[in-house]
Coordinates of C-alpha atoms in Angstrom, one line a residue:
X1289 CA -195.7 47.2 -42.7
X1290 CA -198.2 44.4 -42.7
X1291 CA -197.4 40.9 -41.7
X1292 CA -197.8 37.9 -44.1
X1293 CA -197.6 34.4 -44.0
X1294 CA -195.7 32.2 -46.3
X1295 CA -194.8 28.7 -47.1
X1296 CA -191.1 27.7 -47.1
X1297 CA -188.8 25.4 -48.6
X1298 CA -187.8 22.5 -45.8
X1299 CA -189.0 24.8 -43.0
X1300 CA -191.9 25.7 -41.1
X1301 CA -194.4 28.6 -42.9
X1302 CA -192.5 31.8 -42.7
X1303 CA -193.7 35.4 -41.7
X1304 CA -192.4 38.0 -43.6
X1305 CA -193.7 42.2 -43.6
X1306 CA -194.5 43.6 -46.5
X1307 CA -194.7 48.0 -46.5
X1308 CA -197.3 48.7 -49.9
X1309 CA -196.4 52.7 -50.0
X1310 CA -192.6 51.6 -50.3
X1311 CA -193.3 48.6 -52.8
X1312 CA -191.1 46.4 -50.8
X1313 CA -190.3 43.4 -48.4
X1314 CA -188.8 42.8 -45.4
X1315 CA -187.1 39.4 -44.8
X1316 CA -185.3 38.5 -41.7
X1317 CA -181.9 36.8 -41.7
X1318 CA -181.9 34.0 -44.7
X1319 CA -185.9 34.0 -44.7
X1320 CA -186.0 35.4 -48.6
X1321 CA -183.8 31.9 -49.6
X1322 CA -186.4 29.5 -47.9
X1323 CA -188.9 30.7 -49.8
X1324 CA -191.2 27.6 -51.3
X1325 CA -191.5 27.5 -55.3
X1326 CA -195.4 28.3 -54.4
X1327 CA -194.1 31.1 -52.5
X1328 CA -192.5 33.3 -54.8
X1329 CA -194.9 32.7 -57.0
X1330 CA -197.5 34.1 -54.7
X1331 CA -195.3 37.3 -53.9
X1332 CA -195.1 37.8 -57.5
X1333 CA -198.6 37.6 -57.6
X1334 CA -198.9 40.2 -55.1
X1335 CA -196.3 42.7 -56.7
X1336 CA -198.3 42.3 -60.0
X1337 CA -201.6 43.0 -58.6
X1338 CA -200.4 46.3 -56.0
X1339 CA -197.4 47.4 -58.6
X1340 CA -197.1 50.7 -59.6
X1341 CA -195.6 52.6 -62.6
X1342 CA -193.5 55.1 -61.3
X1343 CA -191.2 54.1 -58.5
X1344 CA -191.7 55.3 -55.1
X1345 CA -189.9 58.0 -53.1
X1346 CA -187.9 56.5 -50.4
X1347 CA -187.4 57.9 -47.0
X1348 CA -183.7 59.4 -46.5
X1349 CA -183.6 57.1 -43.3
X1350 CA -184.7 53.9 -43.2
X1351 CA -184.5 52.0 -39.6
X1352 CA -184.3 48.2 -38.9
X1353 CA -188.1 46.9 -37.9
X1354 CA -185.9 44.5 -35.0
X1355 CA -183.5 46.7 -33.7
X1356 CA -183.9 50.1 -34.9
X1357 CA -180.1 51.0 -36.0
X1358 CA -180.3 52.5 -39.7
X1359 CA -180.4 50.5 -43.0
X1360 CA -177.4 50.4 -45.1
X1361 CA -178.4 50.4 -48.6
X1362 CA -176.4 47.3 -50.5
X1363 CA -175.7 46.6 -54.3
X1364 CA -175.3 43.3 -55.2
X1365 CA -175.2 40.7 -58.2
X1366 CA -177.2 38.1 -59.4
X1367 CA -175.4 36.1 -62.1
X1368 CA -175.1 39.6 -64.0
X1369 CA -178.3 40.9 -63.0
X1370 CA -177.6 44.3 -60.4
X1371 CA -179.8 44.4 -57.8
X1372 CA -180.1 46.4 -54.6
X1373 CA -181.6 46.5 -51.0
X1374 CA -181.5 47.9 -47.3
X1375 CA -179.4 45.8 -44.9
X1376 CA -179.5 45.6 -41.0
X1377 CA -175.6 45.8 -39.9
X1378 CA -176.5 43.8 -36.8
X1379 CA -177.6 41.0 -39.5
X1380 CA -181.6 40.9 -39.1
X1381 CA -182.6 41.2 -42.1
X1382 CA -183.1 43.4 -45.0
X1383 CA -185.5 45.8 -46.5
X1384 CA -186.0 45.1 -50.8
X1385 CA -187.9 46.7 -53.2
X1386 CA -190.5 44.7 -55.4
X1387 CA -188.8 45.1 -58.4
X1388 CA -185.4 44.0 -56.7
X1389 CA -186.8 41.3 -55.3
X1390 CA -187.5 40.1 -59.0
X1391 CA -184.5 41.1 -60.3
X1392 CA -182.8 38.8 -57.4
X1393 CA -185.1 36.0 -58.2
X1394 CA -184.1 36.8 -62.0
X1395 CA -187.6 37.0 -63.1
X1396 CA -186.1 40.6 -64.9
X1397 CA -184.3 40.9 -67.8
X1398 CA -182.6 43.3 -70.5
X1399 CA -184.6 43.7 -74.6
X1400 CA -182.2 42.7 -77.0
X1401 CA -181.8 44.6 -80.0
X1402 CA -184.1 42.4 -82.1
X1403 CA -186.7 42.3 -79.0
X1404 CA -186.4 46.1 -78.7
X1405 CA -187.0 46.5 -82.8
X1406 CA -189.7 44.0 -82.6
X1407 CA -191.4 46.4 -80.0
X1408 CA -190.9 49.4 -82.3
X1409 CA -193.6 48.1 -84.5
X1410 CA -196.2 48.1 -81.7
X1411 CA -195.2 51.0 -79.4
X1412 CA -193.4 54.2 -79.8
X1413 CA -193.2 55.3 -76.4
X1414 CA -192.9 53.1 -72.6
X1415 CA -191.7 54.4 -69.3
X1416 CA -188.5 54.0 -67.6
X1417 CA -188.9 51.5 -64.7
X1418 CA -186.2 52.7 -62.9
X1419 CA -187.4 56.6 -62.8
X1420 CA -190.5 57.2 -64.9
X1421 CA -189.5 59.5 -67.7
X1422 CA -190.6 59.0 -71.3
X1423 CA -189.1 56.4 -73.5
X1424 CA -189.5 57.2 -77.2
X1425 CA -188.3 54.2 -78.7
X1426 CA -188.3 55.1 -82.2
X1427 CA -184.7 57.2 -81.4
X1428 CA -183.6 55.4 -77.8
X1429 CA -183.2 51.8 -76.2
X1430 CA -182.4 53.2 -73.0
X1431 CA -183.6 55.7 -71.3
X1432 CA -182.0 59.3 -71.8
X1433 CA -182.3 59.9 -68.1
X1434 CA -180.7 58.1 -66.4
X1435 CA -179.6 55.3 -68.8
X1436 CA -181.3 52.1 -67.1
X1437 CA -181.9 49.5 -70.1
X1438 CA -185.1 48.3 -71.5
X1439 CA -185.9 45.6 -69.4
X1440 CA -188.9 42.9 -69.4
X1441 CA -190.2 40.3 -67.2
X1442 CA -188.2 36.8 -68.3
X1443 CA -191.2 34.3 -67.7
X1444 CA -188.8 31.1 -67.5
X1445 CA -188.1 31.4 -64.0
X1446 CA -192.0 31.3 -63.3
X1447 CA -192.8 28.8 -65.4
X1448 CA -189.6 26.3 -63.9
X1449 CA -191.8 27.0 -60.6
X1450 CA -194.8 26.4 -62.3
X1451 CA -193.0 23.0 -63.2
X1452 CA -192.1 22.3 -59.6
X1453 CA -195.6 22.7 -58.6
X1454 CA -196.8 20.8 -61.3
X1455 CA -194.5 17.8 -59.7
X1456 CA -194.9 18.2 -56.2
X1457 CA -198.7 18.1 -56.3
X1458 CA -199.2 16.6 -52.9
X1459 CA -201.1 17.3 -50.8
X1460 CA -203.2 20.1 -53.1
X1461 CA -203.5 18.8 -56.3
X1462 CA -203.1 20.6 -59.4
X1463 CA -205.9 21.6 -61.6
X1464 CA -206.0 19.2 -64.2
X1465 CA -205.8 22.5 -66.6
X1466 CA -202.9 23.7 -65.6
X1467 CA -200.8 21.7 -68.1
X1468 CA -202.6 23.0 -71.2
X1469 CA -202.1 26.9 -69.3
X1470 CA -198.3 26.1 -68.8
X1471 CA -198.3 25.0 -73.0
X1472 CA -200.2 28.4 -73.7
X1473 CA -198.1 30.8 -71.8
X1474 CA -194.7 28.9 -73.0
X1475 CA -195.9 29.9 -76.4
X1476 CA -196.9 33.3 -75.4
X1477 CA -193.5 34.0 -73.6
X1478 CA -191.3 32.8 -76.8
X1479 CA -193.0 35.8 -78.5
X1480 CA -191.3 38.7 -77.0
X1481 CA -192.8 39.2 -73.3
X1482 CA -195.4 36.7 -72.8
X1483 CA -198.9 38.2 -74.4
X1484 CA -200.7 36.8 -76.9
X1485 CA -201.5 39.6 -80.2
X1486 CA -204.8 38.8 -78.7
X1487 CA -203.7 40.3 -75.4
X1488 CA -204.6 43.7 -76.0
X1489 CA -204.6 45.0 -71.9
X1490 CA -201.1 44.2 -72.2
X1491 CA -200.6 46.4 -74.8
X1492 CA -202.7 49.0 -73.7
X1493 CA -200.6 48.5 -69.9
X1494 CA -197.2 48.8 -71.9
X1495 CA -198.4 52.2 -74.1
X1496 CA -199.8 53.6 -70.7
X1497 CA -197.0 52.8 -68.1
X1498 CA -193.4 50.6 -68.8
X1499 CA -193.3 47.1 -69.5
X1500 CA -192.1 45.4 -66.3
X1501 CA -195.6 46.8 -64.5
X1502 CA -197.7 45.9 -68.2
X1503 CA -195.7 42.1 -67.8
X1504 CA -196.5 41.7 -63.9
X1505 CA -200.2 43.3 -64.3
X1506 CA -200.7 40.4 -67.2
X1507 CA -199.1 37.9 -65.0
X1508 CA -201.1 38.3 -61.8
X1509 CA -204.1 38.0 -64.3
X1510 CA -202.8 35.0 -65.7
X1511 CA -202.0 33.4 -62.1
X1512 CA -205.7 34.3 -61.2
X1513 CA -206.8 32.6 -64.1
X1514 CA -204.9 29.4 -63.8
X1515 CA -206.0 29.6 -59.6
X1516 CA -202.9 29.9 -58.1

């Protein structure tokens, strides 16, 4: 893993370790809940730009970076959202995936039928997040392997953290254009994901891979774009 350093909420910066080849994080005790607003932000950023589509294979043993003693693998619930991660039994931290990590953060969420019917008319076929096979969604809204739903990035958590940035502009202060960019993407989000019909990398991401990589791919370029 590679160390990182991070701003926090209250607190001095944090350092956190991130591992690329398992698309994941690992927070010590509490550190993922002091995260600044800026923050998650920027660790979004970072899953957009280094995401891949299919998931990667984890190891059958996964040890604790502090003390060694083997990760127990946790479910958990946010609001409604399931989640998962690796956790140390001696309490020193735990080991999340990238997507996860969002889904804890509830940047994820589940197509609704009318969102999923909407898609139909662009697409016929995306990738499972959750284990890469084929999606056709002509016939399926979830995936005939192993039944995860068609899920999306939700852009209103980002954009209430966009908001907060926006406000607390000391002692960096905000680009002058970022108010117009917040306008733009909110219309962009309330049409399905968040890309304009303009947008076509997006589309071309979602035909290629699934739509949680095309959304965080065209969100990193939007972050870039906006300088944050």
């Amino acid at each position: 893993m590679t160390s990182m350093t991070v701003a926090a909420h209250l607190t001095a910066p944090l350092t956190i370790e991130v591992c690329m080849p398992c698309q994941a994080f690992w927070f010590d005790k509490y550190e993922d809940l002091k995260l600044s607003a800026g923050s998650t932000l920027k660790l979004m950023k970072l899953i957009g730009e280094n995401s891949r589509p299919a998931p990667p294979a984890m190891a059958e043993r996964l040890g604790c970076p502090r003390c060694a003693s083997r990760l127990l693998f946790t479910h958990d619930l946010q609001g409604t959202t399931k989640f998962g991660y690796w956790r140390c039994g001696n309490e020193h931290g735990r080991f999340i995936g990238f997507l996860d990590f969002l889904r804890e953060k509830k940047f994820i969420r589940t197509l609704s039928p009318n969102e999923i019917n909407e898609l139909r008319q662009k697409i016929q076929t995306v990738n499972c997040y959750n284990c890469g096979a084929s999606i056709n969604l002509q016939t399926d809204s979830v995936c005939a392997h192993c039944s995860s739903p068609i899920s999306i990035l939700d852009m209103k958590q980002p954009q209430l953290m966009l908001n907060q940035l926006k406000q607390a502009a000391e002692p960096r202060p905000i680009d002058p254009a970022l108010p117009l960019a917040l306008a733009r993407l909110k219309r962009e989000t309330e049409h399905l994901f968040g890309p304009s019909e303009s947008d076509t990398d997006w589309w071309s991401d979602a035909t290629g891979s699934n739509l949680l990589h095309a959304g965080l791919t065209a969100f990193a370029r939007w972050l870039t774009k906006s300088g944050i």
